[in-house]
Coordinates of C-alpha atoms in Angstrom, one line a residue:
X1 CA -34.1 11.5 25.9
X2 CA -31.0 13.3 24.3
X3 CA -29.2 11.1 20.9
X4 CA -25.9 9.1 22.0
X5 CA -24.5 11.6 19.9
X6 CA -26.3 14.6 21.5
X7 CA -25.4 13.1 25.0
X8 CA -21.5 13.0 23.9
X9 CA -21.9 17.1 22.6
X10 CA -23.6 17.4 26.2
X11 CA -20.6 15.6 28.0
X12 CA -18.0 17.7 25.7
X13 CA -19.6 20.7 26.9
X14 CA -19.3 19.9 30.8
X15 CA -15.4 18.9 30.4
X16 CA -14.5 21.6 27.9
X17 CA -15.5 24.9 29.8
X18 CA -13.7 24.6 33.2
X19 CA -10.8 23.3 30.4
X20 CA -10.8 26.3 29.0
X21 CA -11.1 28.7 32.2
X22 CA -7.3 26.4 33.6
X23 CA -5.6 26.9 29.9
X24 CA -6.1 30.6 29.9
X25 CA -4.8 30.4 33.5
X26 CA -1.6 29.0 32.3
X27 CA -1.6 30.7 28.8
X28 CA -2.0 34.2 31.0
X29 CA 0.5 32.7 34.0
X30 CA 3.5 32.1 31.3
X31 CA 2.8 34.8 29.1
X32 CA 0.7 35.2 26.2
X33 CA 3.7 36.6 24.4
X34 CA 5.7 33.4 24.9
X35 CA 5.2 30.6 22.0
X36 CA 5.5 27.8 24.1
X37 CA 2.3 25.5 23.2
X38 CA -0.5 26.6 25.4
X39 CA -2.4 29.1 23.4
X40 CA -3.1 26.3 21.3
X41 CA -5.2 24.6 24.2
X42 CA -6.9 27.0 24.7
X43 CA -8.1 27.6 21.1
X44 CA -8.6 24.1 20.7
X45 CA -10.8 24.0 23.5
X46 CA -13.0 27.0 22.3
X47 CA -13.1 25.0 19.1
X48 CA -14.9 21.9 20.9
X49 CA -17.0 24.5 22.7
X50 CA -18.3 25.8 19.8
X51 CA -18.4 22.7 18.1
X52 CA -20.6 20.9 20.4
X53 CA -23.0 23.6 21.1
X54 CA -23.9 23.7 17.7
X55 CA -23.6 19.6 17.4
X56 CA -26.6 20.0 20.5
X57 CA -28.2 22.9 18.4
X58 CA -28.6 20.7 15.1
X59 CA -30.0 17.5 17.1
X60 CA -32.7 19.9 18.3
X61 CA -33.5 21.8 15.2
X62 CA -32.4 19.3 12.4
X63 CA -34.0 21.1 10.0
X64 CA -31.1 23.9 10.1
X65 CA -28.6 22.1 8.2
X66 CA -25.7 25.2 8.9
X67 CA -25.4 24.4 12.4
X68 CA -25.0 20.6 11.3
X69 CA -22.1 22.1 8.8
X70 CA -20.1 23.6 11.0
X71 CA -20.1 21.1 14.1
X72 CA -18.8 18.8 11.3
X73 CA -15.9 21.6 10.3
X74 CA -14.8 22.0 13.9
X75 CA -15.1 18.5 14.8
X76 CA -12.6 17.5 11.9
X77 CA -9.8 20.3 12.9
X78 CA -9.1 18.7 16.3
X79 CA -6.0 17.3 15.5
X80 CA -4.0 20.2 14.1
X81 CA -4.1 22.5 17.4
X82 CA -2.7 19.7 19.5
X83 CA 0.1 19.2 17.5
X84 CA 1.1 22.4 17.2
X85 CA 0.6 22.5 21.1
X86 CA 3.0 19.3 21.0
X87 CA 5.7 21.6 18.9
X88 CA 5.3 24.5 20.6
X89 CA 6.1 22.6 24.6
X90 CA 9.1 20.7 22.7
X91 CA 10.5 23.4 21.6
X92 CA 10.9 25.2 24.5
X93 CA 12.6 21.8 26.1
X94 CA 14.6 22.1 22.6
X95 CA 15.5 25.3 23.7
X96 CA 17.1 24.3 27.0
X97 CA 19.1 21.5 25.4
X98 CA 20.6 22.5 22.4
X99 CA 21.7 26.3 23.0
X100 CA 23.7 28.8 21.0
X101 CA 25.3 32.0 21.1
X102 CA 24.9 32.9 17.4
X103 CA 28.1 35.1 15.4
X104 CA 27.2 37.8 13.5
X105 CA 26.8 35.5 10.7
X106 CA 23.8 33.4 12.3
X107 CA 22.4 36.4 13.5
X108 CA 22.3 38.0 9.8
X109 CA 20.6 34.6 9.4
X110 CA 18.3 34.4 12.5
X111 CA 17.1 37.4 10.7
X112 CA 16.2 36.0 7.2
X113 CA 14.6 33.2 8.9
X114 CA 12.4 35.4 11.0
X115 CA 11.3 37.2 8.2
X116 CA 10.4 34.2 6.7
X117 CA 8.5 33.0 9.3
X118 CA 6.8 36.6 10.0
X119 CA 5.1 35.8 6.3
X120 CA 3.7 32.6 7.2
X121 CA -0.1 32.5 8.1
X122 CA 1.0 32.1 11.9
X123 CA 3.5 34.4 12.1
X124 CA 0.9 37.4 10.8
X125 CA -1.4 35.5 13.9
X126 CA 1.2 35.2 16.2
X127 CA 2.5 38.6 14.8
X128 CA -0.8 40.8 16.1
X129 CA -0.5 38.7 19.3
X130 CA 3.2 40.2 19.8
X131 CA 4.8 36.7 20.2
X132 CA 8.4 37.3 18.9
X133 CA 9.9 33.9 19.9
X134 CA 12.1 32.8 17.4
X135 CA 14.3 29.6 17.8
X136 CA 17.7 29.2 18.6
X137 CA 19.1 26.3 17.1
X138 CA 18.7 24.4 14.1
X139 CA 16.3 21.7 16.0
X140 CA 14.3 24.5 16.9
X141 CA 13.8 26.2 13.4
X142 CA 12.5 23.0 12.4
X143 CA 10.2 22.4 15.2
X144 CA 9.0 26.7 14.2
X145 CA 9.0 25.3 10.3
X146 CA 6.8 22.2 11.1
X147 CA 4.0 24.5 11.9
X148 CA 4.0 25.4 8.4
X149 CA 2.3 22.5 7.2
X150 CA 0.6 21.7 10.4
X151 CA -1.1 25.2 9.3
X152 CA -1.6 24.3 5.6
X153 CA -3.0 21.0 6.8
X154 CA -5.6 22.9 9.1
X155 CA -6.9 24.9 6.4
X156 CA -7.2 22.1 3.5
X157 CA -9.3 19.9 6.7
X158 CA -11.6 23.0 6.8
X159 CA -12.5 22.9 3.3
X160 CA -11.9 19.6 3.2
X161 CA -15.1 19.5 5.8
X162 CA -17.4 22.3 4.3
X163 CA -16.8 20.4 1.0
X164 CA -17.9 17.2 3.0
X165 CA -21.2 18.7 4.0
X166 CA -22.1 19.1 0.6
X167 CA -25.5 18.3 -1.2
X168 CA -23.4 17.5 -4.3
X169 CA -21.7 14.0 -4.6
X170 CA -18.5 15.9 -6.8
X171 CA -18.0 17.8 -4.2
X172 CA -18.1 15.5 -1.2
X173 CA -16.0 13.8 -3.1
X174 CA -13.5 16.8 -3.4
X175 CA -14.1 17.1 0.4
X176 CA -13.1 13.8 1.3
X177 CA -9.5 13.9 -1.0
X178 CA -8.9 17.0 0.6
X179 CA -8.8 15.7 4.6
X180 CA -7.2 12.6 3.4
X181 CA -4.3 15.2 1.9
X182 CA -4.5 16.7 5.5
X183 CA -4.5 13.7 7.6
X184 CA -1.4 12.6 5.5
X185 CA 0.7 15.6 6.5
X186 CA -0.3 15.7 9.9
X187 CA 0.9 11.9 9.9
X188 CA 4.5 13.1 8.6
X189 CA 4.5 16.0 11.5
X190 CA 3.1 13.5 14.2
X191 CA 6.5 11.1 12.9
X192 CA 8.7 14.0 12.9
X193 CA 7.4 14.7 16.4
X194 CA 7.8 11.6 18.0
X195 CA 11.6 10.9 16.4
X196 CA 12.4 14.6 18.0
X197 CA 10.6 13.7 21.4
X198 CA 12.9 10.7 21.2
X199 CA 15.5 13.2 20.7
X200 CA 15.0 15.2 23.6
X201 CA 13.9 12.1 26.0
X202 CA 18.1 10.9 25.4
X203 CA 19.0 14.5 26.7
X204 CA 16.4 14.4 29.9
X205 CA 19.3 14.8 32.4
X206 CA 20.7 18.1 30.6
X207 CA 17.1 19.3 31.6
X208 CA 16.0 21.5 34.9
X209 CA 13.3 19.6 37.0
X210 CA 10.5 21.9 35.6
X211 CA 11.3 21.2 31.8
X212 CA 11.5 17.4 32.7
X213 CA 8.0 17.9 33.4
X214 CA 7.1 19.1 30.3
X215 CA 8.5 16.2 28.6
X216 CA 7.0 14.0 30.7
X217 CA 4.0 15.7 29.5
X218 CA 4.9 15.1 26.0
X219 CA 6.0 11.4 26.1
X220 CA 2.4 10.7 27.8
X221 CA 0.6 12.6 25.0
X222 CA 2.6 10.7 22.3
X223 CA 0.3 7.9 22.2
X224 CA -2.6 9.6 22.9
X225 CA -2.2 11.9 20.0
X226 CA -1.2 8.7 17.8
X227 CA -4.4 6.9 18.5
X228 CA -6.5 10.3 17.6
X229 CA -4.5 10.8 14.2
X230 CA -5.0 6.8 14.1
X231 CA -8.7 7.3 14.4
X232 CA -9.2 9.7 11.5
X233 CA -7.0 7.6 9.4
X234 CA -9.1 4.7 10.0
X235 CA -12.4 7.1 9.3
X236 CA -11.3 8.7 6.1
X237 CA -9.0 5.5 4.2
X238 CA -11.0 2.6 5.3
X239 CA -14.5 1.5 3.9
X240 CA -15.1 -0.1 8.1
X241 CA -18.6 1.6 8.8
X242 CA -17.4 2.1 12.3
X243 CA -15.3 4.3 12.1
X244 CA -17.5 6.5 9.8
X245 CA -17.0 9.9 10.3
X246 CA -20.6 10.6 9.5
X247 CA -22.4 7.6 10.5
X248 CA -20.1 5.7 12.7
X249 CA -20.2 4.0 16.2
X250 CA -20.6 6.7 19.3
X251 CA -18.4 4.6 21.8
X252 CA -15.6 4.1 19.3
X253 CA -15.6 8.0 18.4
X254 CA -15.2 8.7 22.1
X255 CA -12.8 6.3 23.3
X256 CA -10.8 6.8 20.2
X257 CA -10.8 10.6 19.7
X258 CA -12.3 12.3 22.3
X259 CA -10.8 10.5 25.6
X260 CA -7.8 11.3 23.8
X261 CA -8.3 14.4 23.0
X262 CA -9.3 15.3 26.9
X263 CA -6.7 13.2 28.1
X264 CA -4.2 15.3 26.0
X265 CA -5.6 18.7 27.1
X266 CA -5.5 17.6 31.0
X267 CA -1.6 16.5 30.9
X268 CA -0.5 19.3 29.0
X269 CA -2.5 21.9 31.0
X270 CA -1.2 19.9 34.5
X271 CA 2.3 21.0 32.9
X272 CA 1.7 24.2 32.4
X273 CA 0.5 24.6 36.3
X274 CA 3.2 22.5 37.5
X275 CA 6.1 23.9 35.8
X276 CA 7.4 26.9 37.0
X277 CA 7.6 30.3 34.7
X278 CA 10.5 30.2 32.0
X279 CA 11.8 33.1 33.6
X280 CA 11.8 32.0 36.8
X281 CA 13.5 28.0 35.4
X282 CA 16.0 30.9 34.2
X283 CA 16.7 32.5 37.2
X284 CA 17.1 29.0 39.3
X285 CA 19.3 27.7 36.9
X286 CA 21.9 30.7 37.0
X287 CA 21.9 30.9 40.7
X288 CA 22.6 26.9 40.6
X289 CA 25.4 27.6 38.1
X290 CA 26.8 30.8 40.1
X291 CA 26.9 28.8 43.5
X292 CA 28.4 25.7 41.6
X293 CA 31.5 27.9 40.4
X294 CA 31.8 29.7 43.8
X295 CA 31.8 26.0 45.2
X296 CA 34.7 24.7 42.9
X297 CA 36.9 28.5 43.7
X298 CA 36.8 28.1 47.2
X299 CA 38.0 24.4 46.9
X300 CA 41.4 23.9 46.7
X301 CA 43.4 22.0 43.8
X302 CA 44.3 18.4 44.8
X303 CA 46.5 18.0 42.4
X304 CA 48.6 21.2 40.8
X305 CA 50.3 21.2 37.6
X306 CA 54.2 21.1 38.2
X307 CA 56.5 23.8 36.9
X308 CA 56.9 23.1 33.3
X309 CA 54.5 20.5 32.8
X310 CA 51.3 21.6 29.9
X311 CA 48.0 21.7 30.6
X312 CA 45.8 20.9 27.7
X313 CA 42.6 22.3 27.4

């Protein structure tokens, strides 16, 4: 008789692999060389693959204390890959609403901020992966700068968790400062991204049909994503022993994280099926804007400006 906890690596397992198999099917149907969010799903669903083999591995052989280690690691870096999935499908929305023909100036400067970006930790990834997707307006740089930290915050969680797992109090210690220091910036990014959701949500008319459904997307994740980060919170900075990240209660570590977290994967990769290819959005939308000006050429004025009277413009 598998361990609650063995039966929830188990269940994990079931949901996560045909998960994976649909977000590479959207990753590969939009382009692996387009940033727009869904590479992210996909890693973060190898990440709870992994994670919950080895969580299955250690209940069977408890005595090997590294697969224990690292199912804790990868169960604590959940969060960070769906908000940078969050960032990554607004700012492609961002894209569509707030466009810009950049002067020579801004493109001088498009090119400094690129070169920043190409020496952060995911744009050497992203790099290698030949994504070249830079933003175009100032609410997209700082959706592209957000993953900074989102980034930094990934990487103090993982040693935050190896520290964690520790035989040495000192250093669990250590560990547990370190994802509180993490969960605290991914708290300031989750804020940031709900005020820029809100943002975009006051623009939703501007938007083609398919990006609408992106942001529909990312207005039902919101809340989702704000229990998970709630969860943690409530793991790491409260002494409650239910919400123990070690020892805590099974039922409220999957209806407060996991469901979440599965709930998350299945809108956003329902998006990515639904919504048609940027390129193609493109394409609709000129034609629309082509047949609209045809439309208003072929129609006469009602009302013609008399001889000497100005037009302003």
């Amino acid at each position: 008789m598998p361990s609650p906890s063995e039966s929830l690596d188990i269940a994990e397992l079931a949901i996560y692999l045909p998960l994976l198999s649909l977000t590479l099917f959207v990753v590969f149907r939009h382009g692996i060389h387009r940033q727009s969010g869904w590479i992210y799903l996909a890693i973060f669903c190898l990440i709870r693959i992994i994670g919950a083999a080895l969580g299955i591995a250690a209940e069977k052989k408890p005595s090997k204390v590294s697969d224990l280690e690292w199912s804790a690691i990868l169960g604590s870096v959940g969060i960070s890959p769906l908000l940078l999935a969050s960032l990554g499908l607004l700012k492609r929305i961002t894209d569509e609403t707030t466009k810009r023909v950049p002067t020579e100036g801004a493109i001088q400067e498009r090119s400094r901020f690129e070169t920043v970006v190409s020496y952060t930790i995911l744009g050497r990834i992203f790099g290698r992966l030949g994504v070249h997707q830079f933003a175009t307006s100032y609410r997209s740089r700082f959706l592209q700068l957000l993953q900074i930290p989102a980034a930094i915050a990934l990487i103090i969680c993982i040693v935050g968790g190896s520290d964690l797992t520790d035989s040495s109090i000192s250093e669990q210690s250590t560990g547990k400062k370190l994802i509180k220091a993490g969960l605290i910036i991914f708290l300031i990014i989750y804020i940031c991204l709900f005020l820029l959701i809100a943002k975009s949500a006051s623009q939703i008319n501007g938007l083609p049909s398919g990006e609408k459904r992106v942001l529909s997307a990312l207005i039902v994740a919101l809340p989702l994503l704000g229990v998970r980060i709630l969860f943690s919170l409530l793991a790491y900075f409260s002494t409650i022993s239910t919400f123990s990240p070690i020892n805590g209660n099974v039922l409220v570590r999957a209806f407060m994280a996991i469901f979440e977290e599965i709930l998350i994967v299945i809108v956003y990769t329902l998006a990515g099926i639904l919504v048609p290819k940027f390129g193609n959005a493109k394409m609709d939308d000129t034609n629309f804007e082509i047949q609209h000006l045809e439309t208003r050429a072929s129609t006469p004025a009602r009302h013609a400006p008399q001889q000497g009277s100005r037009v302003v413009v």
